[in-house]
Amino acid sequence: MGKYHGQANSVLRPRTTEQVSEIVKYCAHRRIGIVPQGGNTGLVGGSISLQKEIVLSLGAMNNVRSFDPVSGILVADAGCILQSLSDYIAPHNHIMPLDLGAKGSCQIGGNISTNAGGLRLLRYGSLHGTVLGLEVVLPDGTILDQLSTLRKDNTGYDLKQLFIGGEGTLGIVTGVSILTPPAPQATNNIFLALPRFDNVLPLFQIVKRQLGEIMSAFEYIDRTAYDMGLTHGLGPLLDAEEVGDSECFILVETSGGNNEHDLEKLNHLLEHLLTADQPLINTGTLSQSPSQFNAIWAMREGLTECCQKEGKPYKYDVSVPLADFQKVVDAVRERMISKGLYGDHAISKVMGYGHVGDGNLHLNVIAKHGYRPELEAALEPFIYEVVASRKGSVSAEHGIGSMKTHALHYSKSDVSIEWMRKVKQVFDPLNIMNPGKVLP
Amino acid sequence: MGKYHGQANSVLRPRTTEQVSEIVKYCAHRRIGIVPQGGNTGLVGGSISLQKEIVLSLGAMNNVRSFDPVSGILVADAGCILQSLSDYIAPHNHIMPLDLGAKGSCQIGGNISTNAGGLRLLRYGSLHGTVLGLEVVLPDGTILDQLSTLRKDNTGYDLKQLFIGGEGTLGIVTGVSILTPPAPQATNNIFLALPRFDNVLPLFQIVKRQLGEIMSAFEYIDRTAYDMGLTHGLGPLLDAEEVGDSECFILVETSGGNNEHDLEKLNHLLEHLLTADQPLINTGTLSQSPSQFNAIWAMREGLTECCQKEGKPYKYDVSVPLADFQKVVDAVRERMISKGLYGDHAISKVMGYGHVGDGNLHLNVIAKHGYRPELEAALEPFIYEVVASRKGSVSAEHGIGSMKTHALHYSKSDVSIEWMRKVKQVFDPLNIMNPGKVLP
């Protein structure tokens, strides 16, 4: 988004964990700040050198260390690119437990340091469950080797968990052991138009019940976002007349072991939805080919790019209770209207889409003619307060980085932040490891 | 097993988190040790008062705080019994993500503090993934409220993870927020006899591929354990002639959304296995009724009780690579033979069973006439060394407690243990919280 410009004048690209350790020892001795950097694809300024700290890039550590096709356990250097790992295990019919838009350049070490979520979380759970072990260089240069390849190991505190989502402030992840699931044999999707937002939750319950273990995504797109997609050449996936004045849309994906069984379940679901006495949907479509499958996903995945084309987007990645999804979007739009900032002269669009299944809403606010201080002042802290009032999270999956340290307190109590500080102090008493990130 | 006798002369049963906090503040002020106790069902002496510390029982804190049937998120007091929670959510068609033999008396707070594994881990993952939030009273009496009901929340360090498997040494879990999965609509199981142990891994791969997302258990029973089961009235599940000299047995369970689809997959799998050119199995059976389903599970679940009837069992709960499962059992048996300790006069049986799918082996060594120091000396540290040489875990799911503090170093490096100590020192500088547990 062009918001950050790194200040580093040195970038180091070590090739081994021992080299990382040597660099860190050197820096610790001289009190030199270090910014660990993976693929540099984060959205919250977490891998930016703010004060001329050196950048330690993991990109040259990109070897797979081992893969066991029986257990599905992969051990790899932190600098391996997510897509490369997917390609590596694909011939063994395994997939990575996470998938995200940046997969072509983000690195697994960065994914873990930021606790990346993405499109598969609903099905395969978070990295706190799928990461089995880590190798970490601590801020004093010590190598903490907890690169276990065991699914179960209850021997003492699970320290590696602190580095998952630690955003490189407690140490540098150099190696990763991760459980990869078997590749599904079949994937399918459906796209549904809903007359009202209130139908989303009843629909979610029915879909969960009927599709059960094969449901792998349940994505939400509001009407504003859908219409924007159409304008920019996405879709149309549905007949405009049948869509009518639908308020929102749902994409459901299945990943299963038997295509025939999965299609039977999906057809049964669609039939049930379309023939109900009081239908929850106006219309819907089931992909009949790989190209239709991709077209349906393109509508959801293309929205980010469309936002960029519309103007400068303020992007908020929040978690709120499912029932409050659209209320948050509406509250923001109304706020801008009440401030006289809604329209082509200022904020041209306020829209929501995201992972309903995870409670994760991507709220996009389009500044048609670019970012302006008075727009930001109208949006923040208002949005954070709305999210906090609903016990939500001000950062569902993007992290805190340097962008949101001031907003941490909206989602974490003073006691929690105080104990985070104590943990930081134990691991990094000199405050050389990614300074200025996470903690305010 | 009659190994531990608590020394406490006081048991406190607070009813609220605030009362827990008051108790802890009082104890901290006077340097009185506290042993948090849930259902007291652990196997490693983790909830035992060793030095007259007071016992703080969570049993009177047993209210469900909330349940959201749409998201499946349950918030409950730590003292709720696992089975009670299962019963509470059953009418909403949800199940707890963990299940274990002690479910009728173990408490959810204890489950979390010991990072309990159990029978559903293969399917629903570990508590590090399913626990969304915790409320914890820290060793200074502070209430750390991280009782989030969000699936995704990347705002700072995930401190709650330290208390999952912390065995009550870093604080007292008083409240729990946990994600519960939808109940499967159908469950089925098969029981297979394998000519050789070497067939287990190829079989595991085929079953994973063919059953995919509906596989919910893959359990191993060696021949010694199976024969013991028969002697004590379990089974027979298979025709003795067809079993022949099978070396081991596998129980596969499926949990799916459509009984017809699931049975079709299972029948196809069995047919494939029985008609292969070089069959991996000698024989197998698919349960045809709820009572057959239960009988198959009874063979696996009844083994623990059979061991008790055979004598005094030395029980080891280890993780080793799947390929080494039976080698560990054989190594122990040979060790006892070579020491002249194998036979009805000393160790009458050495057997293995457990969760192949998780790499978790339950190794049982039967001392026919009771525990004796020379038997233990022959077994330990030998078993720990064998496990460590295969990079295994000396405690897969039972924890360290007070029983295995001396063995922690077989599974964790000196660096790891040193950093565990530092974390303990930050949270509990007075060492009043479950002293003598976890760390040696």
Short mmCIF file of N, CA and C in Angstrom, two decimals, chain A residues 150-223:
data_model
loop_
_atom_site.label_atom_id
_atom_site.label_comp_id
_atom_site.label_asym_id
_atom_site.label_seq_id
_atom_site.Cartn_x
_atom_site.Cartn_y
_atom_site.Cartn_z
N LEU A 150 7.14 -34.95 16.20
CA LEU A 150 6.15 -35.77 16.89
C LEU A 150 4.83 -35.03 16.96
N ARG A 151 3.74 -35.77 16.76
CA ARG A 151 2.43 -35.13 16.88
C ARG A 151 2.09 -34.89 18.34
N LYS A 152 2.61 -35.74 19.22
CA LYS A 152 2.27 -35.60 20.63
C LYS A 152 3.54 -35.62 21.46
N ASP A 153 3.72 -34.62 22.29
CA ASP A 153 4.92 -34.53 23.11
C ASP A 153 4.62 -33.63 24.30
N ASN A 154 4.22 -34.25 25.43
CA ASN A 154 3.88 -33.46 26.61
C ASN A 154 5.03 -33.47 27.60
N THR A 155 6.15 -32.90 27.19
CA THR A 155 7.29 -32.86 28.09
C THR A 155 7.68 -31.40 28.34
N GLY A 156 6.98 -30.80 29.28
CA GLY A 156 7.30 -29.43 29.68
C GLY A 156 6.57 -28.39 28.87
N TYR A 157 6.88 -27.12 29.15
CA TYR A 157 6.18 -26.00 28.53
C TYR A 157 6.39 -25.99 27.02
N ASP A 158 5.34 -25.65 26.30
CA ASP A 158 5.41 -25.63 24.84
C ASP A 158 5.91 -24.25 24.39
N LEU A 159 7.20 -24.03 24.59
CA LEU A 159 7.76 -22.69 24.35
C LEU A 159 7.61 -22.23 22.91
N LYS A 160 7.64 -23.18 21.97
CA LYS A 160 7.58 -22.78 20.56
C LYS A 160 6.34 -21.95 20.25
N GLN A 161 5.27 -22.16 21.03
CA GLN A 161 4.02 -21.43 20.78
C GLN A 161 4.22 -19.93 20.85
N LEU A 162 5.17 -19.47 21.69
CA LEU A 162 5.37 -18.02 21.83
C LEU A 162 5.87 -17.39 20.54
N PHE A 163 6.60 -18.17 19.74
CA PHE A 163 7.17 -17.63 18.50
C PHE A 163 6.16 -17.66 17.35
N ILE A 164 5.09 -18.44 17.52
CA ILE A 164 4.01 -18.47 16.52
C ILE A 164 3.16 -17.22 16.76
N GLY A 165 3.28 -16.27 15.88
CA GLY A 165 2.61 -14.99 16.09
C GLY A 165 3.43 -14.00 16.91
N GLY A 166 4.67 -14.33 17.22
CA GLY A 166 5.54 -13.41 17.96
C GLY A 166 6.11 -12.30 17.08
N GLU A 167 5.89 -12.39 15.78
CA GLU A 167 6.31 -11.37 14.80
C GLU A 167 7.80 -11.04 14.92
N GLY A 168 8.59 -12.05 15.22
CA GLY A 168 10.04 -11.87 15.23
C GLY A 168 10.56 -11.00 16.35
N THR A 169 9.75 -10.76 17.38
CA THR A 169 10.21 -9.90 18.47
C THR A 169 10.83 -10.69 19.63
N LEU A 170 10.68 -12.01 19.60
CA LEU A 170 11.22 -12.84 20.68
C LEU A 170 12.37 -13.70 20.21
N GLY A 171 12.59 -13.76 18.91
CA GLY A 171 13.63 -14.60 18.35
C GLY A 171 13.36 -14.78 16.86
N ILE A 172 14.32 -15.42 16.19
CA ILE A 172 14.20 -15.59 14.74
C ILE A 172 13.94 -17.06 14.42
N VAL A 173 12.80 -17.33 13.85
CA VAL A 173 12.48 -18.70 13.44
C VAL A 173 13.38 -19.06 12.26
N THR A 174 14.16 -20.16 12.41
CA THR A 174 15.06 -20.57 11.33
C THR A 174 14.66 -21.92 10.72
N GLY A 175 13.91 -22.71 11.46
CA GLY A 175 13.49 -24.01 10.95
C GLY A 175 12.12 -24.36 11.48
N VAL A 176 11.40 -25.18 10.71
CA VAL A 176 9.98 -25.42 10.96
C VAL A 176 9.67 -26.90 10.75
N SER A 177 8.93 -27.48 11.66
CA SER A 177 8.38 -28.81 11.46
C SER A 177 6.86 -28.68 11.47
N ILE A 178 6.22 -29.13 10.41
CA ILE A 178 4.79 -28.85 10.27
C ILE A 178 4.07 -30.08 9.73
N LEU A 179 2.86 -30.28 10.22
CA LEU A 179 2.04 -31.42 9.80
C LEU A 179 1.24 -31.03 8.57
N THR A 180 1.44 -31.77 7.48
CA THR A 180 0.70 -31.45 6.25
C THR A 180 -0.40 -32.48 6.03
N PRO A 181 -1.60 -32.03 5.71
CA PRO A 181 -2.71 -32.97 5.52
C PRO A 181 -2.67 -33.63 4.13
N PRO A 182 -3.28 -34.81 4.01
CA PRO A 182 -3.40 -35.44 2.69
C PRO A 182 -4.21 -34.54 1.76
N ALA A 183 -3.82 -34.53 0.49
CA ALA A 183 -4.56 -33.72 -0.48
C ALA A 183 -5.96 -34.29 -0.65
N PRO A 184 -6.97 -33.42 -0.72
CA PRO A 184 -8.31 -33.92 -1.02
C PRO A 184 -8.34 -34.47 -2.45
N GLN A 185 -9.19 -35.46 -2.67
CA GLN A 185 -9.31 -36.05 -4.00
C GLN A 185 -10.24 -35.24 -4.90
N ALA A 186 -11.08 -34.43 -4.27
CA ALA A 186 -12.08 -33.68 -5.05
C ALA A 186 -12.35 -32.35 -4.37
N THR A 187 -12.45 -31.29 -5.18
CA THR A 187 -12.89 -30.01 -4.63
C THR A 187 -14.02 -29.46 -5.51
N ASN A 188 -14.98 -28.87 -4.85
CA ASN A 188 -16.13 -28.28 -5.55
C ASN A 188 -16.53 -27.01 -4.81
N ASN A 189 -17.30 -26.17 -5.48
CA ASN A 189 -17.82 -25.00 -4.77
C ASN A 189 -19.19 -24.59 -5.30
N ILE A 190 -19.89 -23.84 -4.45
CA ILE A 190 -21.17 -23.27 -4.82
C ILE A 190 -21.16 -21.79 -4.46
N PHE A 191 -22.01 -21.03 -5.16
CA PHE A 191 -22.09 -19.59 -4.92
C PHE A 191 -23.56 -19.24 -4.75
N LEU A 192 -23.89 -18.59 -3.66
CA LEU A 192 -25.28 -18.37 -3.31
C LEU A 192 -25.58 -16.89 -3.10
N ALA A 193 -26.76 -16.45 -3.54
CA ALA A 193 -27.21 -15.08 -3.29
C ALA A 193 -28.28 -15.11 -2.21
N LEU A 194 -28.09 -14.30 -1.18
CA LEU A 194 -29.01 -14.29 -0.05
C LEU A 194 -29.81 -13.00 -0.01
N PRO A 195 -31.14 -13.09 0.17
CA PRO A 195 -31.95 -11.87 0.21
C PRO A 195 -31.51 -10.93 1.33
N ARG A 196 -31.20 -11.50 2.52
CA ARG A 196 -30.88 -10.63 3.65
C ARG A 196 -29.69 -11.17 4.43
N PHE A 197 -28.96 -10.26 5.06
CA PHE A 197 -27.82 -10.69 5.86
C PHE A 197 -28.25 -11.64 6.97
N ASP A 198 -29.45 -11.42 7.51
CA ASP A 198 -29.90 -12.26 8.63
C ASP A 198 -29.99 -13.73 8.26
N ASN A 199 -29.97 -14.03 6.95
CA ASN A 199 -30.02 -15.44 6.55
C ASN A 199 -28.67 -16.14 6.63
N VAL A 200 -27.60 -15.38 6.83
CA VAL A 200 -26.26 -15.98 6.79
C VAL A 200 -26.08 -17.04 7.89
N LEU A 201 -26.47 -16.69 9.09
CA LEU A 201 -26.22 -17.62 10.19
C LEU A 201 -27.05 -18.89 10.10
N PRO A 202 -28.36 -18.80 9.83
CA PRO A 202 -29.12 -20.05 9.64
C PRO A 202 -28.53 -20.89 8.49
N LEU A 203 -28.10 -20.20 7.43
CA LEU A 203 -27.51 -20.92 6.30
C LEU A 203 -26.22 -21.63 6.73
N PHE A 204 -25.39 -20.94 7.49
CA PHE A 204 -24.13 -21.52 7.96
C PHE A 204 -24.40 -22.81 8.74
N GLN A 205 -25.45 -22.77 9.58
CA GLN A 205 -25.75 -23.97 10.37
C GLN A 205 -26.21 -25.13 9.49
N ILE A 206 -27.04 -24.83 8.50
CA ILE A 206 -27.53 -25.90 7.61
C ILE A 206 -26.37 -26.48 6.80
N VAL A 207 -25.53 -25.60 6.28
CA VAL A 207 -24.41 -26.07 5.45
C VAL A 207 -23.46 -26.93 6.29
N LYS A 208 -23.16 -26.47 7.50
CA LYS A 208 -22.29 -27.25 8.39
C LYS A 208 -22.87 -28.64 8.63
N ARG A 209 -24.17 -28.67 8.88
CA ARG A 209 -24.82 -29.95 9.17
C ARG A 209 -24.77 -30.86 7.95
N GLN A 210 -25.11 -30.31 6.78
CA GLN A 210 -25.26 -31.18 5.60
C GLN A 210 -23.93 -31.55 4.97
N LEU A 211 -22.98 -30.64 5.00
CA LEU A 211 -21.69 -30.95 4.35
C LEU A 211 -20.69 -31.54 5.33
N GLY A 212 -20.86 -31.20 6.60
CA GLY A 212 -20.01 -31.78 7.63
C GLY A 212 -18.54 -31.64 7.31
N GLU A 213 -17.84 -32.77 7.33
CA GLU A 213 -16.38 -32.78 7.29
C GLU A 213 -15.81 -32.34 5.94
N ILE A 214 -16.65 -32.24 4.90
CA ILE A 214 -16.08 -31.84 3.60
C ILE A 214 -16.11 -30.33 3.37
N MET A 215 -16.78 -29.58 4.22
CA MET A 215 -16.79 -28.11 4.05
C MET A 215 -15.39 -27.57 4.31
N SER A 216 -14.83 -26.86 3.35
CA SER A 216 -13.48 -26.33 3.54
C SER A 216 -13.41 -24.81 3.45
N ALA A 217 -14.47 -24.16 3.04
CA ALA A 217 -14.51 -22.70 3.10
C ALA A 217 -15.96 -22.25 3.14
N PHE A 218 -16.20 -21.15 3.82
CA PHE A 218 -17.53 -20.53 3.89
C PHE A 218 -17.26 -19.03 3.92
N GLU A 219 -17.28 -18.42 2.72
CA GLU A 219 -16.81 -17.05 2.54
C GLU A 219 -17.97 -16.11 2.27
N TYR A 220 -17.84 -14.92 2.80
CA TYR A 220 -18.89 -13.91 2.74
C TYR A 220 -18.49 -12.76 1.82
N ILE A 221 -19.44 -12.29 1.03
CA ILE A 221 -19.21 -11.10 0.18
C ILE A 221 -20.47 -10.23 0.28
N ASP A 222 -20.33 -8.98 0.65
CA ASP A 222 -21.55 -8.17 0.72
C ASP A 222 -21.88 -7.58 -0.65
N ARG A 223 -23.05 -6.97 -0.73
CA ARG A 223 -23.54 -6.53 -2.04
C ARG A 223 -22.62 -5.49 -2.68
#
